[in-house]
Amino acid sequence: MKKHIVLKTPVPGPRSMELLEARRAAVPRGVSNITPIAVARGEGAIIEDVDGNRLIDFAGGIGVLNAGHAPPAVVRAVQQQAEKYLHTCFSVALNEPYVRLAEAMNRITPGAFAKKTFFVNSGAEAVENAVKIARSHTRRAGIICFEDAFHGRTLLGMSLTSKTSPYKDHFGPYAPDIHRMPYAYCYRCPWGKKFPGCNIECGHFLTDFFKRYVEPDTVAALLIEPILGEGGFVVPPPEYYPILTKICRDHGILVIADEVQTGFGRTGRMWASEHYAIEPDILVTAKSLAAGLPIASITGRAEIMDAPMEGSIGGTFGGNPVAAAAALAVIEQFEKHNLPERARKVGEKVRARFEGLWKKCPAVGNVRGAGAMQAIEFVRDRTTKEPAKDLVRDIVRLCYERGLVVLSAGTYGNVIRTLMPLVITDEQLEEGLDVLEGAVLEAAQAHMPAPAETPLPVPAVGPALGPVTGEAKHAT
Ligand code: PLP
């Protein structure tokens, strides 16, 4: 019995379809729509569409709503700030929410050293600025990034991003001085090894990389997503980053952590870097920072952040006071309600259901994740691991037709990922998981009728995170 999902019309309903038609005429096709749902209001983990249907949200506006849709305390903070003033441009006149938020970010990010923070408008812009600052500090140009990485859609963001279509579709030429390494993608290990017992060759490969591809003294920074986001929620083994960061330190190379998707409690810690005891020289985040208002942050060691000369970084809207006030209220919600802990609990329930699905459904190739950032990678065959993209497309469609919004991911588009608001109730979570499970089983049956006895080869699940090799310290 569905309690939270209420469907008054088929999804999409007539009013959603009307808006979709208008959108087709007014908005270019390049800006795509994953679902055909038009939203009327949102609350917690529930979306109500313009036809009066109520859906459970496992997408959170692509990981933006960890604190929920329209958290009342955040809405109040926005209203209060909007009544005072909407904009100053930080370069023209200071605004207090900006400065207070910078202090808060310096406090809550990993590393017990002096830090500084500034703000821009999007994740891509934050990554660009982290690169600019790393180059300014080191006086080197090279950036090492990873296969299957996603860092945004600006020219530099796209150049740092791995997946070609659609993100790099005839948009070149791309930015130079970018060098790409294989990632610790255990399910599809580039070295054909199995974890454990692989000696983390993917990490030690960085030393070889410096011999074959780029000289270390020309490299400003290693840019990591501690856990891949768009690339399919790939979780490296615990030993991976300690190896990489040690090699970087030996060569004076900075470590930039892109926590745009992994940040703000998603993985069961405030930052995914904490699972690996990484203290990044620069950490960028965006998405769930302000519960939907556009703001992104760049936080780093004070001496690094002060490298660019006065007037060389910033922008018109960066650190807008309304967005900054929202972010301060979000941080308060995180601290008051311990949302990272809630992410762990949500993640345990999701993980148990996904592992159950792995036992029942041969199309489930791999289950992995950390905290509430969980994923299933679907394959047409568990031995060949041929990606099952069409199956995932059908699962996403079946889900929204039945009242659950869920997203795919992965270079091959064959991963289902969970980005539900962390304030989701247990009942809503179970109801959403019921819909997802039903859709997976039904779509898998249609795509690849299973033989009566299906062998279940290992490994079923990705490497477990923890125990971590150490604890990242925080400034007090
Ligand atoms: N970096 C990561 C890890 C992301 O997941 C994203 C967006 O999905 C970005 C950067 C780009 O952020 P934005 O879309 O706000 O520019």
PDB file of N, CA, C and O in Angstrom, residues 122-159:
ATOM      1  N   SER A 122      28.611  28.218  -9.190  1.00  0.00           N
ATOM      2  CA  SER A 122      28.320  26.836  -9.603  1.00  0.00           C
ATOM      3  C   SER A 122      29.525  25.948  -9.329  1.00  0.00           C
ATOM      4  O   SER A 122      30.643  26.449  -9.115  1.00  0.00           O
ATOM      5  N   GLY A 123      29.274  24.637  -9.379  1.00  0.00           N
ATOM      6  CA  GLY A 123      30.360  23.684  -9.164  1.00  0.00           C
ATOM      7  C   GLY A 123      31.466  23.845 -10.191  1.00  0.00           C
ATOM      8  O   GLY A 123      32.655  23.822  -9.858  1.00  0.00           O
ATOM      9  N   ALA A 124      31.079  24.025 -11.458  1.00  0.00           N
ATOM     10  CA  ALA A 124      32.081  24.153 -12.523  1.00  0.00           C
ATOM     11  C   ALA A 124      32.956  25.382 -12.277  1.00  0.00           C
ATOM     12  O   ALA A 124      34.189  25.330 -12.416  1.00  0.00           O
ATOM     13  N   GLU A 125      32.317  26.475 -11.875  1.00  0.00           N
ATOM     14  CA  GLU A 125      33.073  27.702 -11.626  1.00  0.00           C
ATOM     15  C   GLU A 125      34.017  27.524 -10.430  1.00  0.00           C
ATOM     16  O   GLU A 125      35.125  28.069 -10.406  1.00  0.00           O
ATOM     17  N   ALA A 126      33.571  26.743  -9.452  1.00  0.00           N
ATOM     18  CA  ALA A 126      34.421  26.490  -8.279  1.00  0.00           C
ATOM     19  C   ALA A 126      35.654  25.678  -8.687  1.00  0.00           C
ATOM     20  O   ALA A 126      36.780  25.971  -8.265  1.00  0.00           O
ATOM     21  N   VAL A 127      35.443  24.667  -9.541  1.00  0.00           N
ATOM     22  CA  VAL A 127      36.577  23.850 -10.002  1.00  0.00           C
ATOM     23  C   VAL A 127      37.556  24.729 -10.785  1.00  0.00           C
ATOM     24  O   VAL A 127      38.775  24.679 -10.588  1.00  0.00           O
ATOM     25  N   GLU A 128      37.022  25.566 -11.665  1.00  0.00           N
ATOM     26  CA  GLU A 128      37.876  26.469 -12.456  1.00  0.00           C
ATOM     27  C   GLU A 128      38.732  27.332 -11.531  1.00  0.00           C
ATOM     28  O   GLU A 128      39.919  27.543 -11.768  1.00  0.00           O
ATOM     29  N   ASN A 129      38.096  27.865 -10.497  1.00  0.00           N
ATOM     30  CA  ASN A 129      38.831  28.753  -9.597  1.00  0.00           C
ATOM     31  C   ASN A 129      39.868  28.005  -8.778  1.00  0.00           C
ATOM     32  O   ASN A 129      40.945  28.531  -8.506  1.00  0.00           O
ATOM     33  N   ALA A 130      39.553  26.772  -8.399  1.00  0.00           N
ATOM     34  CA  ALA A 130      40.545  25.968  -7.665  1.00  0.00           C
ATOM     35  C   ALA A 130      41.779  25.757  -8.543  1.00  0.00           C
ATOM     36  O   ALA A 130      42.921  25.839  -8.068  1.00  0.00           O
ATOM     37  N   VAL A 131      41.544  25.507  -9.825  1.00  0.00           N
ATOM     38  CA  VAL A 131      42.665  25.309 -10.754  1.00  0.00           C
ATOM     39  C   VAL A 131      43.468  26.604 -10.887  1.00  0.00           C
ATOM     40  O   VAL A 131      44.708  26.603 -10.848  1.00  0.00           O
ATOM     41  N   LYS A 132      42.774  27.729 -11.025  1.00  0.00           N
ATOM     42  CA  LYS A 132      43.475  29.016 -11.149  1.00  0.00           C
ATOM     43  C   LYS A 132      44.367  29.259  -9.924  1.00  0.00           C
ATOM     44  O   LYS A 132      45.519  29.675 -10.044  1.00  0.00           O
ATOM     45  N   ILE A 133      43.809  28.985  -8.750  1.00  0.00           N
ATOM     46  CA  ILE A 133      44.551  29.256  -7.504  1.00  0.00           C
ATOM     47  C   ILE A 133      45.749  28.315  -7.384  1.00  0.00           C
ATOM     48  O   ILE A 133      46.853  28.730  -7.016  1.00  0.00           O
ATOM     49  N   ALA A 134      45.532  27.036  -7.728  1.00  0.00           N
ATOM     50  CA  ALA A 134      46.641  26.060  -7.657  1.00  0.00           C
ATOM     51  C   ALA A 134      47.762  26.476  -8.606  1.00  0.00           C
ATOM     52  O   ALA A 134      48.952  26.390  -8.272  1.00  0.00           O
ATOM     53  N   ARG A 135      47.391  26.949  -9.783  1.00  0.00           N
ATOM     54  CA  ARG A 135      48.414  27.376 -10.746  1.00  0.00           C
ATOM     55  C   ARG A 135      49.135  28.624 -10.243  1.00  0.00           C
ATOM     56  O   ARG A 135      50.359  28.746 -10.367  1.00  0.00           O
ATOM     57  N   SER A 136      48.381  29.538  -9.693  1.00  0.00           N
ATOM     58  CA  SER A 136      48.978  30.780  -9.199  1.00  0.00           C
ATOM     59  C   SER A 136      49.974  30.473  -8.069  1.00  0.00           C
ATOM     60  O   SER A 136      51.061  31.036  -8.012  1.00  0.00           O
ATOM     61  N   HIS A 137      49.594  29.534  -7.186  1.00  0.00           N
ATOM     62  CA  HIS A 137      50.449  29.216  -6.036  1.00  0.00           C
ATOM     63  C   HIS A 137      51.705  28.453  -6.461  1.00  0.00           C
ATOM     64  O   HIS A 137      52.804  28.733  -5.984  1.00  0.00           O
ATOM     65  N   THR A 138      51.538  27.471  -7.333  1.00  0.00           N
ATOM     66  CA  THR A 138      52.679  26.617  -7.683  1.00  0.00           C
ATOM     67  C   THR A 138      53.489  27.153  -8.853  1.00  0.00           C
ATOM     68  O   THR A 138      54.603  26.705  -9.096  1.00  0.00           O
ATOM     69  N   ARG A 139      52.880  28.074  -9.610  1.00  0.00           N
ATOM     70  CA  ARG A 139      53.501  28.584 -10.851  1.00  0.00           C
ATOM     71  C   ARG A 139      53.737  27.443 -11.840  1.00  0.00           C
ATOM     72  O   ARG A 139      54.692  27.435 -12.584  1.00  0.00           O
ATOM     73  N   ARG A 140      52.850  26.435 -11.778  1.00  0.00           N
ATOM     74  CA  ARG A 140      52.889  25.326 -12.728  1.00  0.00           C
ATOM     75  C   ARG A 140      51.522  25.250 -13.407  1.00  0.00           C
ATOM     76  O   ARG A 140      50.525  25.684 -12.829  1.00  0.00           O
ATOM     77  N   ALA A 141      51.482  24.648 -14.589  1.00  0.00           N
ATOM     78  CA  ALA A 141      50.223  24.646 -15.357  1.00  0.00           C
ATOM     79  C   ALA A 141      49.467  23.317 -15.309  1.00  0.00           C
ATOM     80  O   ALA A 141      48.245  23.282 -15.403  1.00  0.00           O
ATOM     81  N   GLY A 142      50.173  22.207 -15.162  1.00  0.00           N
ATOM     82  CA  GLY A 142      49.565  20.882 -15.365  1.00  0.00           C
ATOM     83  C   GLY A 142      48.516  20.522 -14.314  1.00  0.00           C
ATOM     84  O   GLY A 142      48.669  20.840 -13.131  1.00  0.00           O
ATOM     85  N   ILE A 143      47.472  19.874 -14.775  1.00  0.00           N
ATOM     86  CA  ILE A 143      46.454  19.340 -13.865  1.00  0.00           C
ATOM     87  C   ILE A 143      46.266  17.866 -14.216  1.00  0.00           C
ATOM     88  O   ILE A 143      46.074  17.529 -15.393  1.00  0.00           O
ATOM     89  N   ILE A 144      46.324  17.006 -13.204  1.00  0.00           N
ATOM     90  CA  ILE A 144      46.033  15.591 -13.432  1.00  0.00           C
ATOM     91  C   ILE A 144      44.604  15.319 -12.970  1.00  0.00           C
ATOM     92  O   ILE A 144      44.226  15.667 -11.845  1.00  0.00           O
ATOM     93  N   CYS A 145      43.821  14.740 -13.867  1.00  0.00           N
ATOM     94  CA  CYS A 145      42.450  14.367 -13.502  1.00  0.00           C
ATOM     95  C   CYS A 145      42.241  12.895 -13.899  1.00  0.00           C
ATOM     96  O   CYS A 145      43.200  12.219 -14.248  1.00  0.00           O
ATOM     97  N   PHE A 146      40.999  12.436 -13.863  1.00  0.00           N
ATOM     98  CA  PHE A 146      40.779  10.988 -13.943  1.00  0.00           C
ATOM     99  C   PHE A 146      39.786  10.569 -15.018  1.00  0.00           C
ATOM    100  O   PHE A 146      38.891  11.332 -15.398  1.00  0.00           O
ATOM    101  N   GLU A 147      39.953   9.340 -15.446  1.00  0.00           N
ATOM    102  CA  GLU A 147      38.948   8.718 -16.306  1.00  0.00           C
ATOM    103  C   GLU A 147      37.630   8.652 -15.520  1.00  0.00           C
ATOM    104  O   GLU A 147      37.639   8.416 -14.311  1.00  0.00           O
ATOM    105  N   ASP A 148      36.543   8.865 -16.220  1.00  0.00           N
ATOM    106  CA  ASP A 148      35.179   8.815 -15.663  1.00  0.00           C
ATOM    107  C   ASP A 148      34.857   9.974 -14.720  1.00  0.00           C
ATOM    108  O   ASP A 148      33.818   9.976 -14.062  1.00  0.00           O
ATOM    109  N   ALA A 149      35.754  10.963 -14.666  1.00  0.00           N
ATOM    110  CA  ALA A 149      35.496  12.118 -13.796  1.00  0.00           C
ATOM    111  C   ALA A 149      34.480  13.054 -14.438  1.00  0.00           C
ATOM    112  O   ALA A 149      34.349  13.109 -15.659  1.00  0.00           O
ATOM    113  N   PHE A 150      33.774  13.809 -13.593  1.00  0.00           N
ATOM    114  CA  PHE A 150      32.913  14.887 -14.070  1.00  0.00           C
ATOM    115  C   PHE A 150      33.210  16.129 -13.247  1.00  0.00           C
ATOM    116  O   PHE A 150      33.178  16.092 -12.021  1.00  0.00           O
ATOM    117  N   HIS A 151      33.501  17.240 -13.947  1.00  0.00           N
ATOM    118  CA  HIS A 151      33.810  18.468 -13.221  1.00  0.00           C
ATOM    119  C   HIS A 151      33.041  19.674 -13.745  1.00  0.00           C
ATOM    120  O   HIS A 151      33.399  20.815 -13.416  1.00  0.00           O
ATOM    121  N   GLY A 152      32.030  19.466 -14.595  1.00  0.00           N
ATOM    122  CA  GLY A 152      31.211  20.599 -15.023  1.00  0.00           C
ATOM    123  C   GLY A 152      31.237  20.819 -16.518  1.00  0.00           C
ATOM    124  O   GLY A 152      31.891  20.082 -17.262  1.00  0.00           O
ATOM    125  N   ARG A 153      30.518  21.868 -16.940  1.00  0.00           N
ATOM    126  CA  ARG A 153      30.249  22.055 -18.369  1.00  0.00           C
ATOM    127  C   ARG A 153      30.857  23.324 -18.949  1.00  0.00           C
ATOM    128  O   ARG A 153      30.581  23.670 -20.094  1.00  0.00           O
ATOM    129  N   THR A 154      31.604  24.092 -18.164  1.00  0.00           N
ATOM    130  CA  THR A 154      32.331  25.226 -18.742  1.00  0.00           C
ATOM    131  C   THR A 154      33.471  24.662 -19.581  1.00  0.00           C
ATOM    132  O   THR A 154      33.717  23.446 -19.567  1.00  0.00           O
ATOM    133  N   LEU A 155      34.210  25.527 -20.267  1.00  0.00           N
ATOM    134  CA  LEU A 155      35.268  24.997 -21.130  1.00  0.00           C
ATOM    135  C   LEU A 155      36.299  24.195 -20.325  1.00  0.00           C
ATOM    136  O   LEU A 155      36.646  23.074 -20.696  1.00  0.00           O
ATOM    137  N   LEU A 156      36.747  24.744 -19.194  1.00  0.00           N
ATOM    138  CA  LEU A 156      37.732  23.995 -18.403  1.00  0.00           C
ATOM    139  C   LEU A 156      37.065  22.794 -17.720  1.00  0.00           C
ATOM    140  O   LEU A 156      37.633  21.695 -17.703  1.00  0.00           O
ATOM    141  N   GLY A 157      35.846  23.007 -17.200  1.00  0.00           N
ATOM    142  CA  GLY A 157      35.136  21.899 -16.541  1.00  0.00           C
ATOM    143  C   GLY A 157      34.959  20.732 -17.492  1.00  0.00           C
ATOM    144  O   GLY A 157      35.210  19.565 -17.145  1.00  0.00           O
ATOM    145  N   MET A 158      34.556  21.047 -18.713  1.00  0.00           N
ATOM    146  CA  MET A 158      34.344  20.014 -19.727  1.00  0.00           C
ATOM    147  C   MET A 158      35.672  19.351 -20.123  1.00  0.00           C
ATOM    148  O   MET A 158      35.735  18.152 -20.352  1.00  0.00           O
ATOM    149  N   SER A 159      36.725  20.156 -20.172  1.00  0.00           N
ATOM    150  CA  SER A 159      38.039  19.592 -20.524  1.00  0.00           C
ATOM    151  C   SER A 159      38.516  18.620 -19.444  1.00  0.00           C
ATOM    152  O   SER A 159      39.187  17.632 -19.740  1.00  0.00           O
TER     153      SER A 159
END
